[in-house]
Amino acid sequence: MRHVTESQQFTRQLLQRLFQDADRMHEALGSSSGRRELTKLHENEVLFTIFYEPSTRTRLSFETAGSRLGMKIVSTESAAQFSSAIKGETLEDTFRVLCALGPDVIALRHKETGAAARAISVSSVPVINAGDGTGQHPTQALLDLYTIQREKGKVDGLTIAIGGDLAHGRTARSLAYLLGKFTGVSVVFISPSVCRIGDDIKAYLDRHGVRFSETEDLFPAASECDVLYWTRVQKERMSAELYEAIADRYVINADTAGKMRDDMIIMHPLPRVHEISVEVDTDPRAAYFRQVANGLVIRMALLHWILSEGA
Ligand code: CP
């Protein structure tokens, strides 16, 4: 069974396959005949999306991806309030119940780190981790990496600056793990000292021979990198005092963007609060809304891979 729990599980061979399939899905979505063919791929299969934490992109992206592949979608958002979790049902029991209903794949978002692994421990159906607390968000990392590949033509050899709240942001963690699969990559982590990237990530990069450094300063890292991957301060995962202290520490605006290379790209998993000014959105280097579109096709490719076991 093909569960998706963490970025480390993806091999370069599998990443290449997913990227090629995503390219094909992108092409097919461009014509009505292509869209018709896509809906035949998994027309008798059912996707459950169960989200205990808020989401705009990930849930709607999964549901659109499933719909484009012809799947039936059964969904619960705000599951922390509107599922029987509110009555005290455990995640394990919830998953036993979901599996008894016979879906073909379940996408889960949860506020607790390790929730996806708990669900998988009892699940008879493939589970996709759609974000678990401060743990990981592997499908965001897939779309981030796919975006880098599409925009820069490669990942090997690039200098990638990852910045913001790196202690609580799961997307930065998952992307860093995926970058450990590539050769000649340099990573610069930019964050306030209270929000540094975890030691587990640094140990992993060390083991995989990825050069990395840490800094509190936006420059010179931002002016030297090929990719600036910026993230939001995770207000919901820290005290009000800490948030006030760091919320405005870094803002990417037209002035800071003007000091960056012409051939670099600016990425963000979104949602953005104010850490990238709206004035940057029209800069051709701003790739964050293109990331969302890439997320649709990479999730289509991922669902297709999960549902085509043995292929
Ligand atoms: N990037 C991301 O996970 O966005 P949502 O929280 O809106 O799903």
Tab-separated table of C-alpha atoms and ligand atoms in Angstrom:
chain	number	residue	atom	x	y	z
A	1	MET	CA	0.000	0.000	0.000
A	2	ARG	CA	1.319	3.408	-0.955
A	3	HIS	CA	1.036	5.758	2.014
A	4	VAL	CA	2.615	9.229	1.837
A	5	THR	CA	3.962	10.296	5.222
A	6	GLU	CA	7.210	12.201	4.755
A	7	SER	CA	9.443	13.638	2.061
A	8	GLN	CA	12.302	11.275	2.794
A	9	GLN	CA	10.333	8.359	1.351
A	10	PHE	CA	10.560	9.681	-2.221
A	11	THR	CA	13.437	8.429	-4.362
A	12	ARG	CA	14.785	10.478	-7.237
A	13	GLN	CA	13.426	7.846	-9.617
A	14	LEU	CA	9.928	8.245	-8.188
A	15	LEU	CA	10.225	12.043	-8.214
A	16	GLN	CA	11.161	11.907	-11.890
A	17	ARG	CA	8.162	9.690	-12.641
A	18	LEU	CA	5.803	12.001	-10.756
A	19	PHE	CA	7.198	15.072	-12.522
A	20	GLN	CA	6.793	13.422	-15.939
A	21	ASP	CA	3.230	12.378	-15.099
A	22	ALA	CA	2.489	15.893	-13.799
A	23	ASP	CA	3.772	17.329	-17.104
A	24	ARG	CA	1.435	14.957	-18.959
A	25	MET	CA	-1.504	15.893	-16.721
A	26	HIS	CA	-0.746	19.576	-17.367
A	27	GLU	CA	-0.784	18.971	-21.108
A	28	ALA	CA	-4.007	16.936	-20.957
A	29	LEU	CA	-5.807	19.605	-18.913
A	30	GLY	CA	-5.199	22.004	-21.822
A	31	SER	CA	-7.763	20.372	-24.128
A	32	SER	CA	-11.334	19.126	-23.732
A	33	SER	CA	-10.411	15.713	-25.161
A	34	GLY	CA	-7.493	15.514	-22.730
A	35	ARG	CA	-9.739	16.399	-19.790
A	36	ARG	CA	-12.244	13.725	-20.886
A	37	GLU	CA	-9.496	11.078	-21.014
A	38	LEU	CA	-8.246	12.071	-17.554
A	39	THR	CA	-11.676	11.550	-16.000
A	40	LYS	CA	-11.639	7.927	-17.176
A	41	LEU	CA	-8.470	7.116	-15.228
A	42	HIS	CA	-10.032	6.643	-11.779
A	43	GLU	CA	-13.742	7.078	-12.354
A	44	ASN	CA	-14.818	4.330	-9.979
A	45	GLU	CA	-12.569	5.366	-7.117
A	46	VAL	CA	-13.271	7.462	-4.038
A	47	LEU	CA	-11.099	10.082	-2.310
A	48	PHE	CA	-11.799	11.039	1.302
A	49	THR	CA	-10.345	14.341	2.517
A	50	ILE	CA	-10.448	14.749	6.299
A	51	PHE	CA	-8.994	18.031	7.503
A	52	TYR	CA	-8.782	18.826	11.231
A	53	GLU	CA	-6.872	22.071	10.553
A	54	PRO	CA	-7.832	24.956	8.236
A	55	SER	CA	-6.747	24.794	4.615
A	56	THR	CA	-7.504	26.576	1.373
A	57	ARG	CA	-4.980	25.221	-1.103
A	58	THR	CA	-4.263	21.678	-0.028
A	59	ARG	CA	-7.822	20.452	0.438
A	60	LEU	CA	-9.216	22.125	-2.674
A	61	SER	CA	-6.162	21.071	-4.663
A	62	PHE	CA	-6.608	17.422	-3.646
A	63	GLU	CA	-10.331	17.559	-4.338
A	64	THR	CA	-9.838	19.201	-7.727
A	65	ALA	CA	-7.077	16.702	-8.549
A	66	GLY	CA	-9.362	13.796	-7.649
A	67	SER	CA	-12.244	15.287	-9.636
A	68	ARG	CA	-10.054	15.782	-12.707
A	69	LEU	CA	-9.141	12.080	-12.485
A	70	GLY	CA	-12.831	11.149	-12.332
A	71	MET	CA	-12.841	10.256	-8.632
A	72	LYS	CA	-15.787	10.788	-6.284
A	73	ILE	CA	-14.870	13.102	-3.400
A	74	VAL	CA	-16.153	12.752	0.163
A	75	SER	CA	-14.904	15.542	2.386
A	76	THR	CA	-14.993	16.928	5.889
A	77	GLU	CA	-13.356	20.224	6.668
A	78	SER	CA	-13.175	21.561	10.235
A	79	ALA	CA	-13.134	17.934	11.357
A	80	ALA	CA	-11.947	18.982	14.818
A	81	GLN	CA	-15.400	20.553	15.328
A	82	PHE	CA	-17.638	18.703	12.873
A	83	SER	CA	-16.511	15.089	13.190
A	84	SER	CA	-16.985	12.824	16.188
A	85	ALA	CA	-13.523	13.891	17.394
A	86	ILE	CA	-15.479	16.542	19.327
A	87	LYS	CA	-17.186	13.693	21.233
A	88	GLY	CA	-13.849	12.140	22.119
A	89	GLU	CA	-13.370	9.626	19.290
A	90	THR	CA	-9.701	8.818	18.773
A	91	LEU	CA	-8.002	9.350	15.433
A	92	GLU	CA	-7.370	5.604	15.294
A	93	ASP	CA	-11.083	4.790	15.706
A	94	THR	CA	-12.004	7.443	13.166
A	95	PHE	CA	-9.680	5.815	10.638
A	96	ARG	CA	-11.059	2.341	11.364
A	97	VAL	CA	-14.503	3.772	10.569
A	98	LEU	CA	-13.346	5.608	7.439
A	99	CYS	CA	-11.681	2.446	6.126
A	100	ALA	CA	-14.862	0.432	6.746
A	101	LEU	CA	-16.617	2.778	4.297
A	102	GLY	CA	-14.225	1.627	1.580
A	103	PRO	CA	-12.524	4.719	0.124
A	104	ASP	CA	-9.538	4.168	-2.172
A	105	VAL	CA	-7.338	6.869	-0.631
A	106	ILE	CA	-7.598	9.291	2.310
A	107	ALA	CA	-5.892	12.699	2.589
A	108	LEU	CA	-5.491	13.807	6.222
A	109	ARG	CA	-4.523	17.145	7.741
A	110	HIS	CA	-4.148	17.318	11.513
A	111	LYS	CA	-2.733	19.719	14.088
A	112	GLU	CA	-0.682	17.032	15.840
A	113	THR	CA	2.766	16.062	14.599
A	114	GLY	CA	2.746	12.333	13.913
A	115	ALA	CA	-1.023	12.157	13.258
A	116	ALA	CA	-0.515	10.714	9.768
A	117	ALA	CA	1.689	7.929	11.160
A	118	ARG	CA	-0.993	7.145	13.767
A	119	ALA	CA	-3.660	6.968	11.080
A	120	ILE	CA	-1.487	4.739	8.909
A	121	SER	CA	-0.891	2.364	11.818
A	122	VAL	CA	-4.564	1.297	11.647
A	123	SER	CA	-5.468	2.106	8.041
A	124	SER	CA	-6.256	-0.497	5.408
A	125	VAL	CA	-6.402	2.301	2.808
A	126	PRO	CA	-3.528	4.492	1.494
A	127	VAL	CA	-3.194	7.655	3.584
A	128	ILE	CA	-1.642	10.921	2.392
A	129	ASN	CA	-0.214	13.290	4.987
A	130	ALA	CA	-1.642	16.686	3.976
A	131	GLY	CA	0.206	18.411	6.852
A	132	ASP	CA	0.675	17.240	10.450
A	133	GLY	CA	1.381	19.941	13.037
A	134	THR	CA	4.991	21.086	12.894
A	135	GLY	CA	5.961	17.756	11.328
A	136	GLN	CA	5.784	17.561	7.555
A	137	HIS	CA	3.775	18.526	4.492
A	138	PRO	CA	5.211	16.199	1.850
A	139	THR	CA	2.819	17.037	-0.995
A	140	GLN	CA	3.642	20.744	-0.585
A	141	ALA	CA	7.317	19.782	-0.897
A	142	LEU	CA	6.556	17.820	-4.073
A	143	LEU	CA	4.892	20.828	-5.657
A	144	ASP	CA	7.683	23.108	-4.447
A	145	LEU	CA	10.345	20.889	-5.953
A	146	TYR	CA	8.345	20.476	-9.177
A	147	THR	CA	8.110	24.280	-9.374
A	148	ILE	CA	11.877	24.652	-8.962
A	149	GLN	CA	12.425	22.028	-11.678
A	150	ARG	CA	9.994	23.769	-14.064
A	151	GLU	CA	11.223	27.292	-13.394
A	152	LYS	CA	14.979	26.678	-13.177
A	153	GLY	CA	15.214	23.571	-15.402
A	154	LYS	CA	17.079	21.638	-12.702
A	155	VAL	CA	17.539	21.219	-8.953
A	156	ASP	CA	21.119	19.891	-8.798
A	157	GLY	CA	23.684	22.615	-8.172
A	158	LEU	CA	21.243	25.335	-7.097
A	159	THR	CA	21.599	27.636	-4.096
A	160	ILE	CA	18.310	27.722	-2.239
A	161	ALA	CA	17.620	30.172	0.598
A	162	ILE	CA	14.810	29.029	2.891
A	163	GLY	CA	13.581	31.663	5.296
A	164	GLY	CA	11.035	32.735	7.868
A	165	ASP	CA	9.698	30.730	10.806
A	166	LEU	CA	11.713	27.570	10.283
A	167	ALA	CA	11.013	26.119	13.742
A	168	HIS	CA	7.268	25.763	13.201
A	169	GLY	CA	6.860	25.695	9.420
A	170	ARG	CA	6.395	22.151	8.137
A	171	THR	CA	6.749	23.105	4.460
A	172	ALA	CA	10.339	24.289	4.940
A	173	ARG	CA	11.145	21.047	6.747
A	174	SER	CA	9.660	18.845	4.022
A	175	LEU	CA	11.377	20.789	1.246
A	176	ALA	CA	14.751	20.550	3.022
A	177	TYR	CA	14.352	16.783	3.293
A	178	LEU	CA	13.626	16.525	-0.448
A	179	LEU	CA	16.634	18.692	-1.312
A	180	GLY	CA	18.758	16.066	0.434
A	181	LYS	CA	18.112	13.863	-2.606
A	182	PHE	CA	19.989	16.189	-4.967
A	183	THR	CA	23.629	16.815	-5.826
A	184	GLY	CA	25.573	20.035	-5.392
A	185	VAL	CA	22.676	21.848	-3.736
A	186	SER	CA	23.530	24.588	-1.194
A	187	VAL	CA	20.914	25.572	1.363
A	188	VAL	CA	20.936	28.784	3.409
A	189	PHE	CA	18.462	28.893	6.299
A	190	ILE	CA	17.406	32.452	7.198
A	191	SER	CA	15.489	32.886	10.453
A	192	PRO	CA	15.423	34.649	13.801
A	193	SER	CA	17.504	32.694	16.308
A	194	VAL	CA	14.320	31.643	18.149
A	195	CYS	CA	12.891	30.040	15.005
A	196	ARG	CA	15.831	28.088	13.631
A	197	ILE	CA	15.469	24.947	11.534
A	198	GLY	CA	15.406	21.718	13.551
A	199	ASP	CA	18.511	19.682	14.336
A	200	ASP	CA	16.883	16.640	12.686
A	201	ILE	CA	16.940	18.470	9.332
A	202	LYS	CA	20.552	19.559	9.763
A	203	ALA	CA	21.619	16.024	10.685
A	204	TYR	CA	19.809	14.670	7.610
A	205	LEU	CA	21.479	17.203	5.296
A	206	ASP	CA	24.850	16.368	6.865
A	207	ARG	CA	24.280	12.655	6.266
A	208	HIS	CA	23.354	13.341	2.631
A	209	GLY	CA	26.288	15.642	1.916
A	210	VAL	CA	24.225	18.797	1.390
A	211	ARG	CA	26.077	22.023	2.223
A	212	PHE	CA	24.051	24.338	4.415
A	213	SER	CA	24.500	27.419	6.567
A	214	GLU	CA	22.328	29.434	8.946
A	215	THR	CA	21.966	33.189	9.249
A	216	GLU	CA	19.657	35.775	10.795
A	217	ASP	CA	20.289	38.187	7.930
A	218	LEU	CA	18.251	38.339	4.735
A	219	PHE	CA	21.280	39.654	2.831
A	220	PRO	CA	23.620	38.639	1.317
A	221	ALA	CA	21.842	35.240	1.118
A	222	ALA	CA	18.816	36.669	-0.725
A	223	SER	CA	20.949	38.435	-3.338
A	224	GLU	CA	23.079	35.359	-4.054
A	225	CYS	CA	20.477	32.564	-4.251
A	226	ASP	CA	18.778	30.929	-7.237
A	227	VAL	CA	15.603	30.363	-5.224
A	228	LEU	CA	14.279	32.308	-2.236
A	229	TYR	CA	11.691	30.142	-0.447
A	230	TRP	CA	9.916	32.402	2.014
A	231	THR	CA	7.479	31.350	4.740
A	232	ARG	CA	4.969	32.855	7.145
A	233	VAL	CA	5.433	33.204	10.895
A	234	GLN	CA	3.143	30.486	12.289
A	235	LYS	CA	1.134	32.614	14.714
A	236	GLU	CA	-1.097	29.680	15.685
A	237	ARG	CA	1.886	27.646	16.936
A	238	MET	CA	3.545	30.170	19.302
A	239	SER	CA	2.878	32.562	22.165
A	240	ALA	CA	1.531	36.052	21.457
A	241	GLU	CA	4.767	37.513	22.883
A	242	LEU	CA	6.968	35.541	20.495
A	243	TYR	CA	4.748	36.425	17.546
A	244	GLU	CA	4.937	40.135	18.340
A	245	ALA	CA	8.716	39.899	18.626
A	246	ILE	CA	9.307	38.306	15.221
A	247	ALA	CA	6.239	38.982	13.025
A	248	ASP	CA	7.745	41.958	11.204
A	249	ARG	CA	11.341	40.811	11.260
A	250	TYR	CA	11.565	40.209	7.513
A	251	VAL	CA	9.401	41.593	4.731
A	252	ILE	CA	10.138	40.931	1.075
A	253	ASN	CA	9.070	44.119	-0.723
A	254	ALA	CA	9.947	45.836	-4.003
A	255	ASP	CA	13.039	47.342	-2.411
A	256	THR	CA	14.417	43.996	-1.172
A	257	ALA	CA	13.380	42.236	-4.410
A	258	GLY	CA	15.358	44.908	-6.275
A	259	LYS	CA	18.529	43.641	-4.612
A	260	MET	CA	18.002	40.067	-5.839
A	261	ARG	CA	19.261	38.468	-9.051
A	262	ASP	CA	17.237	38.808	-12.251
A	263	ASP	CA	17.279	35.056	-12.842
A	264	MET	CA	16.202	33.970	-9.355
A	265	ILE	CA	12.666	33.054	-8.284
A	266	ILE	CA	10.686	33.935	-5.155
A	267	MET	CA	8.576	31.111	-3.753
A	268	HIS	CA	6.133	30.835	-0.856
A	269	PRO	CA	3.858	27.914	0.110
A	270	LEU	CA	1.083	30.400	0.991
A	271	PRO	CA	-0.930	31.594	2.802
A	272	ARG	CA	1.031	34.850	2.833
A	273	VAL	CA	0.264	37.354	5.582
A	274	HIS	CA	2.559	40.357	5.143
A	275	GLU	CA	6.012	38.757	4.822
A	276	ILE	CA	5.862	39.318	1.048
A	277	SER	CA	4.341	42.645	0.017
A	278	VAL	CA	1.578	42.584	-2.575
A	279	GLU	CA	3.710	44.913	-4.746
A	280	VAL	CA	6.039	41.942	-5.423
A	281	ASP	CA	3.229	39.869	-6.957
A	282	THR	CA	3.649	41.408	-10.421
A	283	ASP	CA	7.400	40.726	-10.430
A	284	PRO	CA	7.949	37.925	-12.967
A	285	ARG	CA	10.265	36.262	-10.445
A	286	ALA	CA	7.346	35.817	-8.020
A	287	ALA	CA	6.447	32.156	-8.530
A	288	TYR	CA	4.088	31.608	-5.599
A	289	PHE	CA	0.814	31.574	-7.522
A	290	ARG	CA	2.384	29.372	-10.197
A	291	GLN	CA	3.234	26.972	-7.354
A	292	VAL	CA	-0.489	26.530	-6.675
A	293	ALA	CA	-1.169	25.515	-10.283
A	294	ASN	CA	1.747	23.084	-10.139
A	295	GLY	CA	0.245	21.642	-6.957
A	296	LEU	CA	-2.848	20.533	-8.828
A	297	VAL	CA	-1.014	18.476	-11.434
A	298	ILE	CA	1.541	17.016	-9.015
A	299	ARG	CA	-1.323	15.872	-6.739
A	300	MET	CA	-3.051	14.357	-9.785
A	301	ALA	CA	0.192	12.505	-10.559
A	302	LEU	CA	0.522	11.397	-6.935
A	303	LEU	CA	-3.061	10.100	-6.711
A	304	HIS	CA	-2.554	8.278	-10.020
A	305	TRP	CA	0.626	6.648	-8.668
A	306	ILE	CA	-1.062	5.591	-5.412
A	307	LEU	CA	-4.067	4.153	-7.254
A	308	SER	CA	-1.978	2.387	-9.891
A	309	GLU	CA	-0.101	0.104	-7.499
A	310	GLY	CA	2.102	-2.302	-9.397
A	311	ALA	CA	2.509	0.128	-12.317
B	1	CP	N1	0.253	25.669	1.516
B	1	CP	C1	-0.760	25.162	2.246
B	1	CP	O1	-0.672	24.084	2.861
B	1	CP	O2	-1.895	25.928	2.235
B	1	CP	P1	-3.249	25.583	2.986
B	1	CP	O3	-2.967	25.607	4.460
B	1	CP	O4	-4.236	26.634	2.549
B	1	CP	O5	-3.677	24.190	2.567
